């Protein structure tokens, strides 16, 4: 059984994330969407809200699990018998950043990173852009799945 983790803060999940998850789940038997907890980071959405957005989005897909974790991603992988890390790439800058992390992870543990290119239609979307649109009362609904709605 090939298990992969798709780690991130998902503050909030975007249509870019959604695209990578939908395509990634066809490659792996199980895909764990893992929301990392970073005490030093200021989030727009609570951990519970971010987890619920994602769970609601994929509630009908039994191959997808949503969890939270602290610490190194490779430690999570080893504790949960996960061999692969899935990452999405939007542009060359993402590649350079993700390549360094992938090399570091492979130095720390026998974990392979698998990269998928984002769809052209979502490659411009990032969580930070979504948060900026929300802060400025813009229409963020075009950038996120339907489960992401501010009350």
XYZ file of N, CA and C in Angstrom:
453
model
N 0.846 -1.188 0.000
C 0.000 0.000 0.000
C 0.882 1.237 0.000
N 0.717 2.084 -0.996
C 1.512 3.303 -1.087
C 0.766 4.448 -0.426
N 1.381 4.948 0.672
C 0.788 6.071 1.403
C 1.651 7.306 1.196
N 0.971 8.432 1.047
C 1.672 9.713 0.925
C 1.047 10.712 1.876
N 1.858 11.668 2.250
C 1.398 12.784 3.064
C 1.467 14.040 2.191
N 0.455 14.872 2.307
C 0.463 16.187 1.659
C 0.441 17.203 2.802
N 1.633 17.662 3.221
C 1.702 18.559 4.378
C 1.530 20.020 3.999
N 1.041 20.789 4.943
C 0.916 22.225 4.746
C 0.184 22.862 5.906
N 0.090 24.186 5.860
C -0.680 24.877 6.896
C -2.122 25.072 6.447
N -2.355 25.117 5.138
C -3.701 25.197 4.575
C -4.528 26.310 5.229
N -3.966 27.516 5.203
C -4.594 28.673 5.867
C -5.056 29.704 4.848
N -6.104 29.427 4.086
C -6.920 28.209 4.021
C -6.496 27.329 2.836
N -7.168 26.164 2.712
C -6.983 25.327 1.532
C -7.461 26.126 0.320
N -6.737 26.014 -0.793
C -7.076 26.741 -2.014
C -7.461 25.757 -3.117
N -7.916 26.294 -4.237
C -8.203 25.438 -5.386
C -6.925 24.808 -5.940
N -5.790 25.443 -5.725
C -4.503 24.845 -6.099
C -4.219 23.600 -5.280
N -4.404 23.700 -3.958
C -4.261 22.522 -3.089
C -5.233 21.425 -3.519
N -6.471 21.830 -3.747
C -7.516 20.887 -4.131
C -7.112 20.110 -5.389
N -6.587 20.818 -6.372
C -6.143 20.203 -7.622
C -5.049 19.156 -7.366
N -4.057 19.510 -6.562
C -2.960 18.579 -6.265
C -3.494 17.355 -5.519
N -4.388 17.560 -4.576
C -4.962 16.444 -3.812
C -5.758 15.525 -4.727
N -6.619 16.096 -5.558
C -7.448 15.288 -6.470
C -6.586 14.461 -7.428
N -5.500 15.020 -7.903
C -4.616 14.290 -8.803
C -3.704 13.350 -8.040
N -3.262 13.762 -6.868
C -2.375 12.924 -6.058
C -3.034 11.651 -5.566
N -4.318 11.732 -5.276
C -5.026 10.560 -4.753
C -5.133 9.457 -5.813
N -4.939 9.799 -7.085
C -4.946 8.777 -8.132
C -3.614 8.023 -8.198
N -2.575 8.597 -7.610
C -1.241 8.005 -7.636
C -1.004 7.101 -6.427
N -1.635 7.421 -5.308
C -1.393 6.709 -4.053
C -2.650 5.986 -3.576
N -2.432 4.941 -2.780
C -3.558 4.189 -2.206
C -4.230 4.974 -1.087
N -3.424 5.763 -0.389
C -3.944 6.600 0.700
C -3.189 7.914 0.688
N -3.929 9.003 0.833
C -3.321 10.329 0.896
C -3.730 10.975 2.213
N -2.731 11.308 3.005
C -2.960 11.943 4.301
C -2.687 13.438 4.146
N -3.719 14.226 4.306
C -3.542 15.675 4.298
C -3.191 16.051 5.731
N -1.964 16.506 5.908
C -1.445 16.747 7.257
C -1.248 18.236 7.488
N -2.011 18.760 8.415
C -1.935 20.182 8.746
C -0.876 20.357 9.829
N 0.200 21.010 9.459
C 1.285 21.236 10.406
C 0.944 22.339 11.389
N 1.381 22.133 12.618
C 1.142 23.114 13.679
C 2.456 23.821 13.981
N 2.452 25.136 13.800
C 3.632 25.946 14.061
C 3.231 27.039 15.049
N 3.687 26.911 16.291
C 3.302 27.840 17.352
C 3.766 29.271 17.079
N 4.789 29.438 16.240
C 5.324 30.767 15.954
C 4.562 31.490 14.845
N 3.670 30.794 14.176
C 2.959 31.364 13.035
C 1.598 31.900 13.452
N 1.223 33.027 12.890
C -0.104 33.607 13.125
C -1.013 33.174 11.979
N -2.090 32.477 12.317
C -3.008 31.962 11.308
C -4.271 32.812 11.245
N -4.869 32.915 10.064
C -6.142 33.606 9.905
C -7.270 32.707 10.409
N -7.156 31.403 10.120
C -8.184 30.445 10.518
C -7.631 29.529 11.600
N -8.487 29.148 12.534
C -8.053 28.248 13.602
C -7.736 26.874 13.016
N -7.017 26.081 13.767
C -6.689 24.719 13.348
C -7.972 23.919 13.097
N -8.948 24.088 13.964
C -10.218 23.371 13.823
C -10.942 23.779 12.537
N -10.931 25.092 12.237
C -11.574 25.561 11.002
C -10.867 25.008 9.775
N -9.541 25.047 9.762
C -8.782 24.552 8.617
C -9.019 23.061 8.411
N -9.050 22.319 9.501
C -9.282 20.873 9.404
C -10.695 20.596 8.879
N -11.675 21.326 9.366
C -13.058 21.124 8.930
C -13.243 21.487 7.452
N -12.624 22.581 7.008
C -12.696 22.950 5.586
C -12.258 21.762 4.722
N -11.146 21.144 5.103
C -10.572 20.059 4.302
C -11.404 18.787 4.441
N -11.784 18.446 5.662
C -12.603 17.242 5.868
C -13.912 17.326 5.083
N -14.563 18.464 5.132
C -15.824 18.639 4.401
C -15.605 18.541 2.890
N -14.487 19.043 2.442
C -14.160 19.039 1.019
C -14.004 17.616 0.474
N -13.426 16.722 1.270
C -13.104 15.370 0.802
C -13.862 14.280 1.561
N -14.990 14.630 2.161
C -15.726 13.693 3.012
C -16.175 12.429 2.277
N -16.313 12.488 0.973
C -16.783 11.333 0.210
C -15.656 10.502 -0.389
N -14.418 10.828 -0.058
C -13.290 10.079 -0.603
C -12.607 9.284 0.510
N -12.816 7.960 0.552
C -12.244 7.145 1.629
C -10.719 7.012 1.560
N -10.113 7.404 0.456
C -8.657 7.311 0.324
C -7.942 8.501 0.967
N -8.717 9.499 1.417
C -8.133 10.719 1.977
C -8.434 10.799 3.465
N -7.360 11.047 4.240
C -7.481 11.296 5.680
C -6.960 12.702 5.948
N -7.497 13.333 6.985
C -7.024 14.660 7.385
C -6.574 14.570 8.838
N -5.331 14.969 9.095
C -4.773 14.923 10.440
C -4.014 16.218 10.718
N -3.667 16.415 11.972
C -2.786 17.514 12.355
C -1.530 16.905 12.961
N -0.434 17.649 12.896
C 0.807 17.139 13.481
C 1.730 18.276 13.872
N 2.640 17.966 14.795
C 3.687 18.893 15.222
C 5.026 18.253 14.915
N 6.020 19.079 14.707
C 7.370 18.552 14.515
C 7.716 18.348 13.057
N 8.756 17.561 12.846
C 9.252 17.327 11.498
C 8.308 16.427 10.707
N 8.134 16.763 9.464
C 7.290 15.958 8.576
C 7.838 14.546 8.439
N 9.156 14.400 8.337
C 9.732 13.053 8.199
C 9.488 12.208 9.445
N 9.465 12.831 10.619
C 9.156 12.081 11.843
C 7.719 11.572 11.796
N 6.800 12.414 11.345
C 5.412 11.992 11.172
C 5.341 10.818 10.201
N 6.064 10.930 9.098
C 6.065 9.858 8.093
C 6.551 8.536 8.686
N 7.635 8.582 9.416
C 8.182 7.348 9.984
C 7.242 6.735 11.028
N 6.619 7.569 11.845
C 5.689 7.070 12.866
C 4.427 6.478 12.261
N 4.079 6.905 11.039
C 2.826 6.487 10.419
C 3.032 5.633 9.162
N 4.248 5.122 8.996
C 4.557 4.221 7.883
C 4.214 4.839 6.526
N 4.607 6.102 6.344
C 4.372 6.831 5.105
C 5.711 6.944 4.368
N 5.726 6.548 3.099
C 6.969 6.535 2.318
C 7.153 7.747 1.417
N 6.069 8.494 1.170
C 6.125 9.566 0.190
C 5.546 10.866 0.737
N 6.160 11.964 0.312
C 5.645 13.299 0.576
C 5.214 13.867 -0.772
N 3.999 14.331 -0.856
C 3.474 14.938 -2.077
C 3.557 16.452 -1.947
N 4.069 17.108 -2.987
C 4.154 18.563 -2.989
C 3.731 19.085 -4.351
N 3.108 20.255 -4.347
C 2.716 20.915 -5.582
C 3.700 22.015 -5.922
N 3.935 22.192 -7.209
C 4.841 23.233 -7.683
C 4.083 24.190 -8.594
N 4.143 25.482 -8.257
C 3.475 26.506 -9.069
C 4.434 27.184 -10.031
N 5.693 27.313 -9.620
C 6.645 28.112 -10.403
C 8.081 27.701 -10.060
N 9.075 28.256 -10.773
C 10.473 27.894 -10.495
C 10.919 28.198 -9.060
N 10.405 29.254 -8.469
C 10.779 29.580 -7.083
C 10.296 28.479 -6.132
N 9.081 27.978 -6.361
C 8.579 26.854 -5.560
C 9.514 25.656 -5.692
N 9.950 25.383 -6.925
C 10.821 24.237 -7.151
C 12.109 24.355 -6.346
N 12.755 25.493 -6.393
C 14.026 25.676 -5.667
C 13.824 25.489 -4.158
N 12.768 26.082 -3.629
C 12.464 25.965 -2.202
C 12.160 24.509 -1.837
N 11.286 23.868 -2.603
C 10.862 22.499 -2.309
C 11.990 21.492 -2.521
N 12.862 21.764 -3.478
C 13.996 20.873 -3.727
C 14.904 20.810 -2.499
N 15.178 21.957 -1.902
C 16.032 21.993 -0.706
C 15.397 21.209 0.439
N 14.090 21.364 0.608
C 13.392 20.625 1.665
C 13.411 19.128 1.363
N 13.181 18.749 0.114
C 13.179 17.329 -0.265
C 14.536 16.688 -0.006
N 15.615 17.382 -0.359
C 16.957 16.848 -0.094
C 17.206 16.690 1.405
N 16.787 17.681 2.170
C 16.955 17.614 3.627
C 16.167 16.445 4.196
N 14.910 16.304 3.767
C 14.083 15.198 4.254
C 14.709 13.849 3.922
N 15.248 13.718 2.717
C 15.857 12.444 2.323
C 17.128 12.183 3.117
N 17.841 13.226 3.532
C 19.007 13.045 4.408
C 18.588 12.548 5.786
N 17.417 12.997 6.235
C 16.952 12.648 7.581
C 16.275 11.286 7.649
N 15.665 10.840 6.567
C 14.896 9.593 6.581
C 14.719 9.087 5.146
N 14.435 7.803 4.987
C 14.232 7.256 3.629
C 12.840 7.594 3.079
N 12.617 8.877 2.865
C 11.328 9.378 2.390
C 11.548 10.034 1.024
N 10.726 9.678 0.060
C 10.798 10.291 -1.268
C 9.754 11.391 -1.389
N 10.120 12.466 -2.060
C 9.176 13.544 -2.340
C 8.750 13.442 -3.796
N 7.445 13.505 -4.010
C 6.872 13.450 -5.350
C 6.266 14.821 -5.642
N 6.653 15.402 -6.769
C 6.169 16.722 -7.153
C 5.135 16.613 -8.264
N 4.065 17.364 -8.132
C 3.088 17.527 -9.203
C 3.028 19.004 -9.551
N 2.984 19.301 -10.832
C 2.810 20.687 -11.258
C 1.353 21.076 -11.103
N 1.117 22.268 -10.610
C -0.259 22.728 -10.481
C -0.849 22.965 -11.866
N -2.149 22.886 -11.942
C -2.835 23.190 -13.192
C -2.618 24.662 -13.525
N -2.527 24.969 -14.804
C -2.326 26.360 -15.226
C -3.421 27.271 -14.672
N -4.632 26.731 -14.570
C -5.762 27.545 -14.112
C -5.695 27.913 -12.632
N -4.862 27.223 -11.850
C -4.759 27.524 -10.419
C -3.342 27.909 -9.986
N -2.420 27.997 -10.915
C -1.010 28.193 -10.555
C -0.720 29.545 -9.897
N -1.599 30.491 -10.051
C -1.385 31.819 -9.456
C -1.927 31.926 -8.032
N -2.661 30.912 -7.576
C -3.341 30.990 -6.281
C -2.407 30.521 -5.159
N -2.362 31.292 -4.099
C -1.650 30.892 -2.878
C -2.531 31.255 -1.688
N -2.286 30.593 -0.576
C -3.052 30.912 0.640
C -2.836 32.358 1.059
N -1.617 32.863 0.881
C -1.355 34.253 1.289
C -2.145 35.232 0.416
N -2.298 34.932 -0.869
C -3.121 35.783 -1.736
C -4.580 35.723 -1.282
N -5.060 34.523 -0.972
C -6.446 34.368 -0.504
C -6.662 35.169 0.772
N -5.734 35.072 1.713
C -5.877 35.827 2.968
C -5.905 37.331 2.707
N -5.092 37.794 1.768
C -5.075 39.221 1.437
C -6.406 39.655 0.815
N -6.961 38.832 -0.048
C -8.268 39.131 -0.650
C -9.332 39.198 0.448
N -9.297 38.238 1.372
C -10.269 38.218 2.479
C -10.126 39.472 3.340
N -8.890 39.811 3.722
C -8.654 40.998 4.567
C -9.188 42.273 3.933
N -9.176 42.292 2.595
C -9.605 43.495 1.876
C -11.006 43.365 1.291
N -11.779 42.433 1.863
C -13.191 42.243 1.508
C -13.432 41.940 0.029
N -12.482 41.243 -0.593
C -12.645 40.839 -1.985
C -13.371 39.502 -2.088
N -13.686 39.099 -3.311
C -14.393 37.842 -3.549
C -13.390 36.684 -3.576
N -13.176 36.101 -2.424
C -12.231 34.990 -2.272
C -12.820 33.667 -2.751
N -14.140 33.600 -2.956
C -14.808 32.324 -3.253
C -14.355 31.714 -4.574
N -13.773 32.503 -5.460
C -13.268 31.987 -6.738
C -11.922 31.287 -6.585
N -11.322 31.381 -5.410
C -9.962 30.891 -5.189
C -9.890 29.667 -4.281
N -11.008 29.314 -3.663
C -11.028 28.238 -2.668
C -12.184 27.274 -2.944
N -12.105 26.044 -2.400
C -13.254 25.131 -2.530
C -14.494 25.698 -1.839
N -15.655 25.177 -2.198
C -16.929 25.664 -1.640
C -17.029 25.494 -0.122
N -16.237 24.588 0.443
C -16.292 24.364 1.896
C -15.643 25.488 2.687
N -14.872 26.341 2.028
C -14.193 27.452 2.700
C -15.068 28.690 2.592
N -15.770 28.966 3.680
C -16.617 30.143 3.733
C -16.488 30.797 5.095
N -16.401 32.119 5.080
C -16.286 32.886 6.313
C -17.686 33.178 6.813
N -17.883 32.968 8.109
C -19.210 33.202 8.707
C -19.326 34.601 9.224
